[in-house]
Amino acid sequence: MNLLILYWSQTGNTEKMAQIIKEECESKGSKVEMVFSDDYKNYDIDNFDVIAFGCPAMGDEELEDTSFEPMFSDLENKLSDKKIALFGSYEWNNGEWMGFWKERCSKNNLNVIDTVICYDTPDENSTADIKKFADNLLK
């Protein structure tokens, strides 16, 4: 399986999640590319079986708006035949941004196969959840 992880991280928590996903999938034999949203340059998404998007909650429970949001918006209309997954970290509220993001994807008929959120830095419990999420990407 070929997996593309496109993510944005300010404090490093979402990047840690991306790294856990990458390591878990690679340990099961998958080929994984992990790309920071600032470095995204028209990847040929047809080469990937699954695309995992990672972005923390920002502002008023929204996606980061200078790098990640423009990238995701640009790709959104190209994802209808792709399996995608969403992940990210938060440090306030209850992670409502993930529900908003998943709903947005649903309204655009995107195939979201799984989501996972993490409060702050991944700990033992959230790392287990992230690894389960990674395993679900391989199904």
Coordinates of C-alpha atoms in Angstrom, one line a residue:
M1 CA 0.0 0.0 0.0
N2 CA 1.2 3.5 -0.8
L3 CA 0.3 6.2 1.8
L4 CA 0.8 9.9 1.5
I5 CA 0.7 11.9 4.8
L6 CA 0.1 15.6 4.2
Y7 CA 0.3 17.6 7.5
W8 CA 0.8 20.9 9.2
S9 CA 2.1 21.4 12.7
Q10 CA 3.0 24.4 14.8
T11 CA 4.0 23.0 18.2
G12 CA 5.1 19.6 16.9
N13 CA 2.2 17.5 18.3
T14 CA 0.6 16.8 14.9
E15 CA 4.0 16.1 13.4
K16 CA 4.6 13.5 16.2
M17 CA 1.2 11.9 15.2
A18 CA 2.3 11.8 11.6
Q19 CA 5.5 10.2 12.5
I20 CA 3.7 7.5 14.6
I21 CA 1.4 6.8 11.6
K22 CA 4.4 6.6 9.2
E23 CA 6.4 4.2 11.4
E24 CA 3.4 2.0 12.1
C25 CA 2.5 1.7 8.4
E26 CA 6.1 1.2 7.3
S27 CA 6.5 -1.6 9.9
K28 CA 3.6 -3.4 8.2
G29 CA 5.3 -3.1 4.7
S30 CA 3.7 0.0 3.4
K31 CA 5.5 2.7 1.4
V32 CA 4.9 6.1 3.1
E33 CA 5.7 9.6 2.1
M34 CA 5.3 12.3 4.8
V35 CA 5.1 15.9 3.5
F36 CA 4.7 19.1 5.4
S37 CA 1.9 21.2 3.8
D38 CA 4.4 24.1 3.1
D39 CA 6.4 21.6 0.9
Y40 CA 3.4 20.2 -1.0
K41 CA 3.9 20.9 -4.7
N42 CA 1.3 19.2 -6.9
Y43 CA 2.0 15.6 -5.8
D44 CA 0.6 13.1 -8.2
I45 CA -2.0 11.8 -5.8
D46 CA -2.9 9.0 -8.2
N47 CA 0.2 7.1 -7.0
F48 CA -1.2 6.8 -3.5
D49 CA -3.9 4.4 -2.2
V50 CA -4.7 6.5 0.9
I51 CA -4.0 10.1 1.8
A52 CA -3.9 11.0 5.5
F53 CA -4.3 14.7 6.2
G54 CA -3.1 16.1 9.6
C55 CA -3.9 19.5 11.0
P56 CA -4.3 20.7 14.5
A57 CA -7.2 22.8 15.7
M58 CA -6.5 26.5 15.2
G59 CA -8.3 29.7 16.0
D60 CA -12.0 29.1 16.5
E61 CA -11.9 25.3 15.9
E62 CA -10.7 25.6 12.3
L63 CA -7.9 24.3 10.0
E64 CA -4.6 26.3 9.8
D65 CA -5.4 29.0 7.2
T66 CA -2.1 30.1 5.6
S67 CA -0.6 26.7 4.5
F68 CA -2.8 23.7 5.2
E69 CA -6.3 25.1 4.3
P70 CA -5.2 26.4 0.9
M71 CA -3.5 23.0 0.1
F72 CA -6.5 21.0 1.3
S73 CA -9.0 23.2 -0.6
D74 CA -6.9 22.8 -3.8
L75 CA -6.9 19.0 -3.4
E76 CA -10.5 18.7 -2.3
N77 CA -12.1 18.3 -5.7
K78 CA -9.4 15.7 -6.7
L79 CA -10.2 13.3 -3.9
S80 CA -13.6 11.9 -4.7
D81 CA -12.1 8.5 -5.8
K82 CA -9.5 8.4 -2.9
K83 CA -9.6 6.9 0.5
I84 CA -8.7 9.7 2.9
A85 CA -8.1 9.9 6.7
L86 CA -8.0 12.9 9.0
F87 CA -5.9 13.4 12.2
G88 CA -4.7 16.2 14.4
S89 CA -4.1 17.5 17.9
Y90 CA -5.8 20.1 20.0
E91 CA -5.1 22.0 23.2
W92 CA -8.4 23.6 24.1
N93 CA -12.1 22.8 23.8
N94 CA -13.0 19.2 22.9
G95 CA -11.7 18.7 19.4
E96 CA -14.8 20.0 17.7
W97 CA -12.8 21.0 14.6
M98 CA -12.4 17.4 13.6
G99 CA -16.2 17.0 13.5
F100 CA -16.5 20.2 11.4
W101 CA -13.7 18.9 9.1
K102 CA -15.3 15.5 8.7
E103 CA -18.7 17.0 8.0
R104 CA -17.1 19.2 5.3
C105 CA -15.6 16.1 3.7
S106 CA -18.9 14.3 3.8
K107 CA -20.7 17.2 2.1
N108 CA -18.1 17.0 -0.7
N109 CA -18.6 13.2 -1.0
L110 CA -15.1 12.3 0.2
N111 CA -14.4 8.8 1.5
V112 CA -13.1 9.4 5.0
I113 CA -12.1 6.0 6.3
D114 CA -11.0 7.1 9.8
T115 CA -10.2 10.0 12.0
V116 CA -8.1 10.4 15.2
I117 CA -7.5 13.3 17.5
C118 CA -5.0 13.8 20.3
Y119 CA -5.0 16.2 23.2
D120 CA -1.7 18.0 23.3
T121 CA 1.4 15.7 22.9
P122 CA 0.8 12.0 22.2
D123 CA 1.0 10.0 25.4
E124 CA 0.7 6.2 25.8
N125 CA -3.0 6.1 25.4
S126 CA -3.2 8.4 22.4
T127 CA -0.2 6.7 20.8
A128 CA -2.2 3.4 21.0
D129 CA -5.2 5.2 19.3
I130 CA -2.9 6.6 16.6
K131 CA -1.4 3.2 15.9
K132 CA -4.9 1.7 15.6
F133 CA -5.8 4.6 13.2
A134 CA -2.7 3.7 11.2
D135 CA -3.7 0.0 11.1
N136 CA -7.1 1.0 9.8
L137 CA -5.5 2.8 6.9
L138 CA -4.0 -0.5 5.7
K139 CA -7.4 -2.3 5.5

